[in-house]
Amino acid sequence: MSTQHGTPHDSRRNRGMFRTKTVEQSILDTEEPEHSLKKSLSALDLTVFGVGVVIGTGIFVLTGKIAKEQAGPAVALSFVVAGVVCALAALCYAEFASTVPVAGSAYTFSYASLGELPAWIIGWDLILELALGCAVVAVGWSGYVRSLLDSAGLHLPPGLSGTHEGHFGFDLLATLLVLALTGILVLGMKLSSRVTAVVVAIKVTVVLLVIVAGAFLISGANYTPFIPPSKPSEGGGGLAAPLSQLLFGFAPSNFGTMGIFAAAAVVFFAFIGFDIVATAAEETRNPQRDVPRGILGSLAICTVLYVAVSVVVTGMEKYSKLSTDAPLADAFKDLGHPFFADTISFGAAVGLTSVCMILLLGQSRVFFAMSRDGLLPRIFSRSHPRFGTPYRSTLVLGGVVAVVSGFTSIDELAELVNIGTLFAFVVVAVGVVLLRRSRPDLPRSFRTPWVPVVPALSVLASVWLMLNLPAETWVRFAIWMVIGFGVYFLYGRSHSRLGLRHRQGDGKD
């Protein structure tokens, strides 16, 4: 059976920058001995990965911070709204991942539905998103560990403590963390999943302990009013303002009903990462069944935990009195329970370890998939002969992230992670509809319900959240995309394996 040529319409689609790679060819490429990944993961492993990357320090910080600044006790509803937005995207990811069980997530899905150039754009976007995300998390982890070391009387020299408060330095701890996790990822997915399982078990235990202990300290009076009166938000001007404000003159408000939705745009980012489960589809024993379970299961667990923690923190202390740096820990301190405050710091440090590992895992799989397709140098798509991992792409990207996290204070770049994720959500939702129309014959073990309504809602929700990001984030994102276009036209287009197959087939491009 030919996987590259079909109807005249198919042939036309396979020409030029918008040529699509058939699902059959994508799956066939995974069977090449030197470029195949070892299948070792189960639905439980994928769910653990999902919970591992989503539940980080945000659950201990963001819940209280947003309650104080934007939504009050109704922050619990904001998490529900954000969870629904993610669920819409998750339903689209689940169909794609069960239909195209190949490494690369949104990049691979786009190649099958939108074409080569859109696939390149989303792959380029994902590499930046996951690399920056991992570096940001590593720097955050370093801060927690330095704090714990300081409490124990151990102090790192300022020159090895990273760049902060105007002081330039090398962040030794962040770099060592990334290098150690890179080594674990090279040694095999099963080892990585076992390490992640231990870390996730510890941090979920900490979260549950905090929820149960905090439940006994709740005062019903703190929930009144549940939805505080609305007031205008005090955002920055110029490019620091949300793009929606610059385009439409819409100034977001804090508190009130609109405050719940404004807060949802912020707390949404606490859910970022569940989509990384899809990047491990090729390394899953039964991807058609287990990947949808891993994506939807991890999202459901994380939503419940976020809502529970937000209910507890706003019940323990009046939302207006919560601190913004460590609201949950400080609430326990204020009520005379410092032990739980220290436990939260420990849980946050442990939790960020798994977040960093899974972000590294995700970006190396996207890079590997793009390399296997020839859009990046093929040398990076070799799998390890013993461990069956994409060791070259893992080592290269791990090294880059280690350097970035060691030398850079990248707080201002963190929002690039958010816009990149939302952009991927839009592409995947559109791709589901297009692939349904172009390939209705494909076996789909999981089908997104109510197509095209659910994908359309996912697109609208994601675009709305993107418009709530600062305009300067859009500028940085556009610059990275322009660089990506340059790389594609200078290298990727001429080295594309799909393009090479087509030229060999009929002598034309």
Coordinates of C-alpha atoms in Angstrom, one line a residue:
M1 CA 0.0 0.0 0.0
S2 CA 1.4 3.4 -0.9
T3 CA 1.4 5.8 2.0
Q4 CA 2.4 8.9 0.0
H5 CA 0.2 8.9 -3.1
G6 CA -3.6 8.6 -3.3
T7 CA -6.2 10.7 -5.0
P8 CA -5.2 13.7 -7.1
H9 CA -6.4 15.8 -4.2
D10 CA -4.0 14.0 -1.9
S11 CA -1.2 14.5 -4.3
R12 CA -1.8 18.2 -4.5
R13 CA -1.8 18.4 -0.7
N14 CA 1.6 16.7 -0.6
R15 CA 3.3 19.4 -2.6
G16 CA 5.2 22.4 -1.2
M17 CA 5.1 23.8 2.3
F18 CA 1.6 22.4 3.1
R19 CA 2.3 18.8 2.2
T20 CA 0.8 16.5 4.8
K21 CA 2.4 13.4 6.2
T22 CA 0.0 10.5 6.3
V23 CA -0.7 8.8 9.6
E24 CA 0.4 5.5 8.1
Q25 CA 3.8 6.9 7.2
S26 CA 4.2 8.5 10.6
I27 CA 3.6 5.1 12.2
L28 CA 5.9 3.4 9.7
D29 CA 8.7 5.7 10.5
T30 CA 8.6 4.6 14.2
E31 CA 9.5 1.1 13.1
E32 CA 13.0 2.0 11.8
P33 CA 15.4 0.2 14.1
E34 CA 17.8 3.2 14.7
H35 CA 15.0 5.7 15.0
S36 CA 12.5 3.8 17.2
L37 CA 11.7 4.3 20.8
K38 CA 11.2 1.5 23.4
K39 CA 7.6 0.9 24.5
S40 CA 7.4 0.6 28.2
L41 CA 4.7 2.9 29.6
S42 CA 1.2 2.1 30.9
A43 CA -1.9 4.3 31.6
L44 CA -0.8 4.6 35.2
D45 CA 2.7 5.8 34.1
L46 CA 1.1 8.4 31.9
T47 CA -1.3 9.6 34.6
V48 CA 1.7 10.0 37.0
F49 CA 3.6 12.0 34.3
G50 CA 0.6 14.3 33.9
V51 CA 0.1 14.9 37.6
G52 CA 3.9 15.2 38.0
V53 CA 4.2 18.0 35.6
V54 CA 1.0 19.9 36.5
I55 CA 1.2 19.9 40.3
G56 CA 4.2 22.1 41.2
T57 CA 4.8 25.0 43.4
G58 CA 1.7 26.8 41.9
I59 CA -0.7 24.8 44.0
F60 CA 0.9 26.2 47.2
V61 CA 1.3 29.8 45.9
L62 CA -1.1 30.6 43.1
T63 CA -4.2 29.5 44.9
G64 CA -3.8 32.0 47.6
K65 CA -2.2 34.8 45.5
I66 CA -5.1 34.9 43.0
A67 CA -7.6 34.7 45.8
K68 CA -6.2 37.8 47.4
E69 CA -5.6 39.8 44.2
Q70 CA -8.4 38.8 41.8
A71 CA -11.2 36.5 42.9
G72 CA -11.5 36.1 46.7
P73 CA -12.9 32.7 47.8
A74 CA -14.5 32.3 44.3
V75 CA -11.0 31.4 43.1
A76 CA -12.3 27.8 43.4
L77 CA -14.7 28.6 40.6
S78 CA -11.8 30.1 38.6
F79 CA -10.0 26.8 38.8
V80 CA -13.1 25.0 37.6
V81 CA -13.4 27.4 34.6
A82 CA -9.7 26.9 33.8
G83 CA -10.2 23.1 34.2
V84 CA -13.1 23.2 31.7
V85 CA -10.9 25.1 29.2
C86 CA -8.2 22.5 29.6
A87 CA -10.7 19.7 29.3
L88 CA -11.8 21.0 25.9
A89 CA -8.2 20.9 24.7
A90 CA -7.6 17.5 26.4
L91 CA -10.5 15.9 24.5
C92 CA -8.9 17.0 21.2
Y93 CA -5.4 15.8 22.3
A94 CA -6.9 12.5 23.3
E95 CA -8.3 11.8 19.9
F96 CA -5.1 12.8 18.1
A97 CA -2.9 10.8 20.4
S98 CA -5.0 7.6 20.0
T99 CA -5.1 8.1 16.2
V100 CA -1.4 9.1 15.7
P101 CA 0.5 7.3 18.5
V102 CA 3.8 8.9 17.5
A103 CA 6.3 11.1 19.5
G104 CA 6.0 14.8 19.0
S105 CA 2.5 15.6 20.3
A106 CA 1.0 18.7 18.6
Y107 CA 3.9 18.8 16.0
T108 CA 3.1 15.3 14.7
F109 CA -0.7 15.9 14.8
S110 CA -0.2 19.1 12.8
Y111 CA 1.9 17.3 10.2
A112 CA -0.9 14.9 9.6
S113 CA -3.7 17.5 9.3
L114 CA -2.4 21.0 8.5
G115 CA 0.8 20.4 6.6
E116 CA 4.6 20.7 7.0
L117 CA 5.0 24.4 7.5
P118 CA 2.3 24.6 10.3
A119 CA 3.9 21.5 11.8
W120 CA 7.3 23.1 11.8
I121 CA 5.9 26.3 13.4
I122 CA 4.2 24.4 16.2
G123 CA 7.3 22.2 16.8
W124 CA 9.5 25.3 16.9
D125 CA 7.1 26.8 19.3
L126 CA 7.0 23.7 21.6
I127 CA 10.8 23.5 21.8
L128 CA 10.9 27.1 23.1
E129 CA 7.9 26.6 25.4
L130 CA 9.3 23.4 27.0
A131 CA 12.9 24.6 27.2
L132 CA 12.0 27.9 28.9
G133 CA 9.5 26.2 31.1
C134 CA 12.1 23.7 32.3
A135 CA 14.7 26.5 32.9
V136 CA 12.1 28.6 34.9
V137 CA 11.2 25.6 37.0
A138 CA 14.8 24.7 37.7
V139 CA 15.6 28.2 38.9
G140 CA 12.5 28.0 41.1
W141 CA 13.6 24.7 42.5
S142 CA 17.0 26.1 43.2
G143 CA 15.4 28.9 45.3
Y144 CA 13.5 26.4 47.4
V145 CA 16.5 24.2 48.0
R146 CA 18.7 27.2 48.9
S147 CA 16.0 28.3 51.4
L148 CA 16.0 24.8 53.0
L149 CA 19.9 24.8 53.1
D150 CA 19.8 28.2 54.7
S151 CA 17.5 26.9 57.4
A152 CA 20.0 24.1 58.0
G153 CA 22.8 26.6 58.4
L154 CA 24.4 25.8 55.0
H155 CA 24.9 28.7 52.6
L156 CA 26.0 28.8 49.0
P157 CA 28.4 31.6 47.9
P158 CA 26.5 34.5 46.2
G159 CA 28.4 33.8 43.0
L160 CA 26.8 30.3 42.8
S161 CA 23.3 31.4 43.8
G162 CA 22.0 32.6 40.5
T163 CA 20.9 36.0 39.1
H164 CA 18.4 37.8 41.3
E165 CA 17.8 41.3 42.8
G166 CA 20.3 42.9 40.4
H167 CA 23.1 40.5 41.4
F168 CA 24.6 38.4 38.6
G169 CA 25.7 34.9 39.4
F170 CA 25.8 31.3 38.3
D171 CA 22.9 29.1 39.6
L172 CA 24.8 25.9 40.4
L173 CA 21.9 24.0 41.9
A174 CA 19.6 24.6 38.9
T175 CA 22.3 23.5 36.5
L176 CA 23.1 20.3 38.5
L177 CA 19.4 19.5 38.7
V178 CA 18.9 19.7 34.9
L179 CA 22.1 17.6 34.2
A180 CA 21.0 14.9 36.7
L181 CA 17.5 14.7 35.2
T182 CA 19.0 14.6 31.7
G183 CA 21.1 11.6 32.7
I184 CA 18.0 9.8 34.1
L185 CA 16.1 10.4 30.9
V186 CA 18.9 9.0 28.8
L187 CA 18.9 5.8 30.9
G188 CA 15.4 4.9 30.0
M189 CA 11.7 5.8 30.2
K190 CA 10.9 3.1 32.7
L191 CA 13.5 4.5 35.1
S192 CA 12.2 8.0 34.5
S193 CA 8.7 6.8 35.2
R194 CA 9.8 5.1 38.5
V195 CA 11.6 8.2 39.7
T196 CA 8.6 10.4 38.7
A197 CA 6.3 8.0 40.5
V198 CA 8.2 8.3 43.8
V199 CA 8.4 12.1 43.5
V200 CA 4.7 12.4 42.6
A201 CA 3.7 10.1 45.5
I202 CA 5.6 12.4 47.9
K203 CA 4.2 15.6 46.7
V204 CA 0.6 14.4 46.4
T205 CA 0.9 13.1 50.0
V206 CA 2.0 16.6 51.0
V207 CA -0.9 18.2 49.2
L208 CA -3.4 15.8 50.8
L209 CA -1.9 16.3 54.2
V210 CA -2.2 20.1 53.7
I211 CA -5.8 19.7 52.6
V212 CA -6.8 17.5 55.6
A213 CA -5.0 19.6 58.2
G214 CA -6.3 22.9 56.8
A215 CA -9.8 21.6 56.7
F216 CA -9.8 21.5 60.5
L217 CA -8.7 25.2 60.6
I218 CA -11.5 26.6 58.3
S219 CA -13.7 29.3 59.6
G220 CA -17.0 29.8 57.6
A221 CA -16.9 33.6 58.1
N222 CA -13.8 33.7 55.9
Y223 CA -16.0 32.7 52.9
T224 CA -18.2 35.9 53.2
P225 CA -18.5 37.4 50.7
F226 CA -17.8 34.4 48.5
I227 CA -17.7 36.7 45.4
P228 CA -16.3 40.1 46.5
P229 CA -17.6 43.3 44.9
S230 CA -16.0 44.1 41.5
K231 CA -13.3 46.8 41.2
P232 CA -11.0 47.8 38.2
S233 CA -7.7 46.0 38.1
E234 CA -4.5 47.9 38.4
G235 CA -2.5 46.6 35.4
G236 CA 0.5 48.1 33.7
G237 CA 0.2 50.3 30.6
G238 CA 1.8 50.2 27.2
L239 CA 3.0 46.8 26.1
A240 CA 2.7 45.5 29.6
A241 CA -1.1 45.7 29.3
P242 CA -3.1 42.7 28.1
L243 CA -3.5 42.7 24.3
S244 CA -7.3 42.7 24.7
Q245 CA -7.1 46.0 26.4
L246 CA -4.9 47.5 23.7
L247 CA -7.1 46.1 20.9
F248 CA -10.6 46.7 22.2
G249 CA -10.2 49.1 25.1
F250 CA -11.4 46.4 27.5
A251 CA -9.9 46.9 30.9
P252 CA -10.1 43.7 33.0
S253 CA -11.6 43.9 36.5
N254 CA -10.8 42.2 39.8
F255 CA -13.4 40.4 41.9
G256 CA -17.0 40.2 41.0
T257 CA -18.3 37.8 38.3
M258 CA -15.8 39.1 35.7
G259 CA -13.0 38.7 38.3
I260 CA -13.7 34.9 38.3
F261 CA -13.0 34.7 34.6
A262 CA -10.1 37.1 34.7
A263 CA -8.6 34.9 37.4
A264 CA -9.3 31.8 35.3
A265 CA -7.0 33.3 32.6
V266 CA -4.2 33.4 35.2
V267 CA -4.8 30.1 37.0
F268 CA -5.1 28.3 33.7
F269 CA -1.3 28.4 33.6
A270 CA -1.2 26.2 36.7
F271 CA -2.6 23.4 34.5
I272 CA 0.0 23.7 31.8
G273 CA 1.7 20.3 31.1
F274 CA -1.0 17.7 30.8
D275 CA -0.5 17.9 27.0
I276 CA 3.0 16.6 27.5
V277 CA 1.5 13.1 28.1
A278 CA 0.8 13.0 24.4
T279 CA 4.6 13.3 23.6
A280 CA 5.1 9.9 25.2
A281 CA 2.5 8.1 23.0
E282 CA 5.2 6.3 21.0
E283 CA 6.7 4.8 24.2
T284 CA 3.3 3.5 25.5
R285 CA 2.5 -0.2 25.2
N286 CA -1.2 0.4 24.3
P287 CA -1.3 4.1 23.2
Q288 CA -4.8 3.9 21.7
R289 CA -6.3 3.1 25.1
D290 CA -3.8 4.4 27.6
V291 CA -2.9 7.9 26.2
P292 CA -6.5 9.2 26.5
R293 CA -6.8 7.8 30.0
G294 CA -3.5 9.4 31.0
I295 CA -4.4 12.8 29.6
L296 CA -8.0 13.0 31.0
G297 CA -7.2 11.2 34.2
S298 CA -4.3 13.4 35.2
L299 CA -6.3 16.6 34.3
A300 CA -9.2 15.4 36.5
I301 CA -7.0 14.6 39.5
C302 CA -5.2 18.0 39.2
T303 CA -8.4 20.0 39.0
V304 CA -9.8 18.3 42.1
L305 CA -6.6 19.0 44.0
Y306 CA -6.4 22.7 42.9
V307 CA -10.1 23.3 43.9
A308 CA -9.6 21.6 47.3
V309 CA -6.5 23.6 48.1
S310 CA -8.2 26.9 47.1
V311 CA -11.2 26.1 49.3
V312 CA -8.9 25.4 52.2
V313 CA -6.6 28.4 52.0
T314 CA -9.5 30.9 51.7
G315 CA -11.3 29.2 54.5
M316 CA -8.3 29.3 56.8
E317 CA -7.6 33.0 56.5
K318 CA -9.6 35.9 55.1
Y319 CA -8.7 36.3 51.4
S320 CA -7.7 40.0 51.9
K321 CA -5.1 39.0 54.6
L322 CA -3.4 36.3 52.6
S323 CA 0.3 36.9 51.7
T324 CA 1.3 36.8 48.0
D325 CA 4.7 35.1 48.4
A326 CA 3.7 32.0 50.3
P327 CA 0.0 32.3 51.1
L328 CA -0.7 28.7 52.2
A329 CA 2.5 28.3 54.3
D330 CA 2.0 31.7 55.9
A331 CA -1.6 30.9 56.7
F332 CA -0.5 27.9 58.7
K333 CA 2.1 30.0 60.4
D334 CA -0.4 32.7 61.4
L335 CA -2.6 30.0 62.9
G336 CA 0.2 28.6 65.0
H337 CA 1.2 25.5 62.8
P338 CA 4.7 26.1 61.5
F339 CA 5.3 22.4 60.9
F340 CA 2.9 22.4 58.0
A341 CA 4.6 25.5 56.6
D342 CA 7.9 23.7 56.5
T343 CA 6.2 20.7 55.0
I344 CA 4.8 22.8 52.2
S345 CA 8.3 24.1 51.4
F346 CA 9.6 20.6 51.2
G347 CA 6.7 19.5 49.1
A348 CA 7.2 22.4 46.7
A349 CA 10.9 21.6 46.3
V350 CA 10.2 17.9 45.7
G351 CA 7.3 18.6 43.3
L352 CA 9.4 20.8 41.1
T353 CA 11.8 18.0 40.4
S354 CA 9.2 16.0 38.5
V355 CA 8.0 19.1 36.7
C356 CA 11.5 19.8 35.4
M357 CA 12.0 16.2 34.3
I358 CA 8.8 15.9 32.4
L359 CA 9.3 19.2 30.6
L360 CA 12.8 17.9 29.5
L361 CA 11.1 14.7 28.4
G362 CA 8.5 16.5 26.3
Q363 CA 10.9 18.8 24.5
S364 CA 13.4 16.0 23.7
R365 CA 10.6 14.0 22.1
V366 CA 9.4 16.9 19.9
F367 CA 13.0 17.6 18.8
F368 CA 13.5 13.9 18.1
A369 CA 10.3 13.7 16.0
M370 CA 11.3 16.8 13.9
S371 CA 14.8 15.4 13.4
R372 CA 13.4 12.0 12.3
D373 CA 11.4 13.9 9.7
G374 CA 14.5 15.7 8.4
L375 CA 13.3 19.1 9.4
L376 CA 16.2 19.2 11.9
P377 CA 19.6 17.3 11.4
R378 CA 18.9 13.5 11.3
I379 CA 21.8 12.9 13.7
F380 CA 19.6 13.9 16.6
S381 CA 17.0 11.2 15.8
R382 CA 19.1 8.2 16.7
S383 CA 17.8 6.1 19.6
H384 CA 20.1 4.6 22.1
P385 CA 20.9 0.9 21.1
R386 CA 20.5 -0.3 24.7
F387 CA 18.1 2.1 26.4
G388 CA 15.8 2.9 23.4
T389 CA 15.8 6.6 24.3
P390 CA 16.4 9.6 22.0
Y391 CA 19.7 10.2 23.8
R392 CA 21.3 12.6 21.4
S393 CA 18.4 15.1 21.4
T394 CA 18.0 14.6 25.2
L395 CA 21.7 15.4 25.8
V396 CA 21.8 18.4 23.5
L397 CA 18.6 20.0 24.9
G398 CA 19.5 19.1 28.5
G399 CA 22.8 20.8 28.0
V400 CA 21.2 24.0 26.6
V401 CA 18.6 24.2 29.3
A402 CA 21.3 23.6 32.0
V403 CA 23.3 26.6 30.7
V404 CA 20.2 28.8 30.4
S405 CA 19.0 28.0 33.9
G406 CA 22.5 28.5 35.3
F407 CA 23.1 32.0 33.8
T408 CA 19.7 33.6 33.2
S409 CA 17.0 35.1 35.4
I410 CA 14.1 34.5 33.0
D411 CA 11.1 35.5 34.9
E412 CA 10.2 38.0 32.2
L413 CA 10.2 35.1 29.6
A414 CA 8.0 32.8 31.6
E415 CA 4.8 34.0 29.8
L416 CA 6.3 32.8 26.5
V417 CA 5.6 29.3 28.0
N418 CA 1.9 30.2 28.3
I419 CA 1.4 31.7 24.9
G420 CA 3.2 28.8 23.3
T421 CA 0.9 26.2 25.0
L422 CA -2.2 28.1 24.1
F423 CA -1.1 28.3 20.5
A424 CA -0.6 24.5 20.5
F425 CA -4.1 24.1 21.9
V426 CA -5.5 26.1 19.0
V427 CA -3.6 24.1 16.4
V428 CA -4.6 20.7 17.8
A429 CA -8.3 21.7 18.0
V430 CA -8.3 22.8 14.3
G431 CA -6.4 19.7 13.3
V432 CA -9.0 17.4 14.8
V433 CA -11.7 18.9 12.6
L434 CA -9.5 18.8 9.4
L435 CA -8.4 15.2 9.9
R436 CA -12.0 14.1 10.5
R437 CA -12.8 15.6 7.1
S438 CA -9.7 14.5 5.1
R439 CA -9.4 11.0 6.7
P440 CA -12.8 9.8 8.0
D441 CA -11.6 6.3 7.4
L442 CA -8.9 6.4 10.1
P443 CA -9.5 4.1 13.2
R444 CA -10.1 6.3 16.2
S445 CA -10.2 4.4 19.5
F446 CA -11.1 7.7 21.2
R447 CA -13.3 10.3 19.5
T448 CA -13.7 13.9 20.6
P449 CA -17.4 14.3 21.3
W450 CA -19.6 16.9 19.5
V451 CA -17.1 17.8 16.7
P452 CA -16.8 20.5 15.5
V453 CA -18.5 22.2 18.6
V454 CA -15.9 21.1 21.2
P455 CA -12.9 22.0 19.0
A456 CA -14.4 25.3 18.2
L457 CA -15.0 26.1 21.9
S458 CA -11.4 25.0 22.6
V459 CA -10.1 27.5 20.0
L460 CA -12.3 30.3 21.3
A461 CA -11.3 29.7 24.9
S462 CA -7.6 29.5 24.1
V463 CA -7.6 32.6 22.0
W464 CA -9.4 34.5 24.7
L465 CA -6.8 33.5 27.3
M466 CA -4.0 34.5 24.8
L467 CA -5.6 37.9 24.5
N468 CA -5.3 38.3 28.2
L469 CA -1.5 38.1 28.0
P470 CA 0.7 41.2 27.9
A471 CA 1.3 42.7 24.4
E472 CA 5.1 42.4 25.0
T473 CA 4.7 38.6 25.3
W474 CA 3.1 38.6 21.8
V475 CA 6.1 40.6 20.5
R476 CA 8.6 38.1 21.9
F477 CA 6.6 35.3 20.5
A478 CA 6.5 36.9 17.1
I479 CA 10.3 37.3 17.1
W480 CA 10.8 33.6 17.9
M481 CA 8.4 32.6 15.1
V482 CA 10.2 34.8 12.6
I483 CA 13.5 33.1 13.5
G484 CA 11.7 29.7 13.1
F485 CA 10.5 30.7 9.6
G486 CA 14.1 31.5 8.7
V487 CA 15.4 28.1 9.9
Y488 CA 12.7 26.3 8.0
F489 CA 13.4 28.0 4.7
L490 CA 17.2 27.8 5.1
Y491 CA 17.3 24.2 6.2
G492 CA 14.1 22.3 7.0
R493 CA 12.3 22.6 3.7
S494 CA 15.1 21.3 1.6
H495 CA 16.0 18.5 4.0
S496 CA 12.4 17.3 4.6
R497 CA 12.2 13.5 4.2
L498 CA 8.6 13.9 3.0
G499 CA 9.7 16.4 0.4
L500 CA 12.5 14.0 -0.7
R501 CA 10.1 11.1 -1.1
H502 CA 7.9 13.3 -3.2
R503 CA 10.8 14.5 -5.4
Q504 CA 11.9 10.9 -5.9
G505 CA 8.4 9.9 -6.8
D506 CA 7.7 12.3 -9.6
G507 CA 10.6 14.6 -9.9
K508 CA 8.7 17.7 -8.8
D509 CA 8.3 19.6 -5.5

